[in-house]
XYZ file of C-alpha atoms in Angstrom:
153
model
C 88.766 96.317 110.210
C 91.401 97.967 112.354
C 95.045 97.935 111.362
C 97.486 96.551 113.957
C 99.127 99.967 114.471
C 97.412 103.263 115.152
C 99.004 106.704 115.337
C 96.804 109.186 117.181
C 97.249 112.939 117.106
C 95.891 114.648 120.194
C 95.234 118.293 120.872
C 93.200 121.354 120.107
C 94.287 123.139 116.924
C 92.436 126.288 118.056
C 95.021 126.705 120.833
C 98.238 127.210 118.818
C 100.889 124.592 119.758
C 98.308 122.557 121.687
C 97.195 121.367 118.238
C 100.566 119.932 117.145
C 99.364 116.323 117.357
C 96.394 117.008 115.090
C 98.542 118.981 112.661
C 101.073 116.156 112.409
C 98.349 113.553 111.824
C 97.060 115.619 108.909
C 100.543 115.481 107.383
C 101.079 111.809 108.214
C 97.706 110.813 106.737
C 98.988 111.924 103.327
C 101.566 109.127 103.614
C 99.003 106.462 104.539
C 99.279 104.558 101.221
C 102.924 103.861 102.090
C 101.886 102.414 105.482
C 99.057 99.955 104.804
C 99.193 98.437 108.311
C 98.771 101.773 110.055
C 95.738 103.927 110.822
C 96.445 107.646 111.254
C 93.717 109.115 113.464
C 92.927 112.689 114.398
C 91.847 112.073 117.981
C 91.663 115.799 118.771
C 90.268 116.152 122.257
C 88.737 112.677 122.064
C 88.941 111.891 125.782
C 87.459 108.506 126.685
C 86.799 107.562 123.047
C 90.552 106.878 122.842
C 89.712 103.549 124.501
C 87.817 102.464 121.392
C 90.513 103.770 119.057
C 93.269 101.675 120.666
C 91.273 98.528 121.430
C 92.424 95.515 119.423
C 95.677 97.127 118.287
C 99.163 95.699 118.629
C 100.732 99.142 118.953
C 99.484 102.666 119.624
C 101.584 105.773 119.053
C 100.344 109.045 120.542
C 101.507 112.499 119.490
C 100.674 115.506 121.652
C 102.121 118.643 123.094
C 103.587 118.087 126.547
C 104.901 120.437 129.179
C 108.226 118.799 129.963
C 110.375 121.722 131.066
C 112.319 121.569 127.784
C 113.103 124.205 125.179
C 110.087 124.899 122.938
C 109.978 122.500 120.016
C 111.830 119.619 121.687
C 110.305 116.197 120.990
C 110.677 113.299 123.417
C 109.702 109.661 123.010
C 108.537 107.763 126.053
C 106.290 104.982 127.268
C 103.555 105.364 129.886
C 105.843 103.666 132.394
C 108.510 106.337 131.870
C 106.408 109.232 133.155
C 103.763 110.280 135.592
C 101.042 112.792 135.017
C 100.868 116.072 136.877
C 97.734 117.181 135.051
C 95.022 118.591 137.301
C 91.519 117.983 135.984
C 88.635 120.338 136.779
C 86.187 117.392 136.548
C 83.674 119.592 134.725
C 83.566 117.961 131.293
C 83.433 114.503 129.730
C 85.950 115.776 127.163
C 88.510 116.514 129.856
C 90.877 113.664 130.478
C 94.381 112.519 131.153
C 96.017 110.183 128.633
C 97.862 108.178 131.276
C 94.602 107.557 133.152
C 92.947 106.356 129.940
C 95.847 103.974 129.275
C 95.609 102.661 132.832
C 91.891 102.043 132.334
C 92.608 100.277 129.025
C 94.990 97.914 130.856
C 92.388 97.255 133.559
C 89.826 96.419 130.860
C 92.379 94.244 129.035
C 92.035 96.507 125.982
C 95.504 98.038 125.934
C 97.822 97.483 122.965
C 100.948 95.411 123.550
C 103.082 98.527 122.973
C 102.273 102.155 123.654
C 104.599 104.966 122.636
C 104.037 108.640 123.359
C 105.732 111.496 121.555
C 105.570 114.705 123.555
C 106.449 118.026 121.967
C 107.251 120.985 124.209
C 104.982 123.879 123.196
C 106.103 127.480 122.930
C 102.583 128.925 122.899
C 99.278 127.578 124.165
C 96.730 130.333 123.657
C 93.773 131.009 121.373
C 94.968 131.046 117.793
C 95.120 128.537 114.987
C 98.778 128.840 114.022
C 101.709 126.873 115.352
C 104.574 128.850 116.838
C 107.766 129.252 114.800
C 109.552 126.991 117.309
C 107.341 124.062 116.268
C 106.455 124.854 112.661
C 110.141 124.937 111.721
C 110.602 121.354 112.950
C 107.636 119.611 111.303
C 109.726 117.502 108.908
C 111.900 116.263 111.768
C 108.844 115.332 113.833
C 107.397 113.409 110.880
C 110.637 111.449 110.394
C 110.858 110.585 114.093
C 107.254 109.363 114.248
C 107.624 107.345 111.041
C 110.783 105.691 112.374
C 108.684 104.351 115.258
C 106.475 102.497 112.792
C 109.397 100.296 111.776
C 110.088 98.989 115.279
């Protein structure tokens, strides 16, 4: 049985700051007993399987790195309607996708949650390596608090 709220961490932890969403989900999952109506899901590079993860939910919260032209480490909260994607896809893999396109497809299939929130975190480093940059790792507690505050709205 799915909980009404799902928090999904996106990214590739083998690419430094690109893995921030997955890293934060690992931390948030430790708090799961305090949030019985929430599923914390490591969606990694899940691509189209995100459709199944959000189907039947009241609210979906996504956490991912995002190139926003901000200082490294800045977190921004937005809805899909607030932004547009500039991501160029090579169309060479089923794992390659664009979150906004998936959310659009979910709406077309009548499988989209009532509310969708996206937290984007400006990366400092996206390159092979499993460690977060200092710009992001020093702000983990603040990111956690901001994401958790979204669960109360």
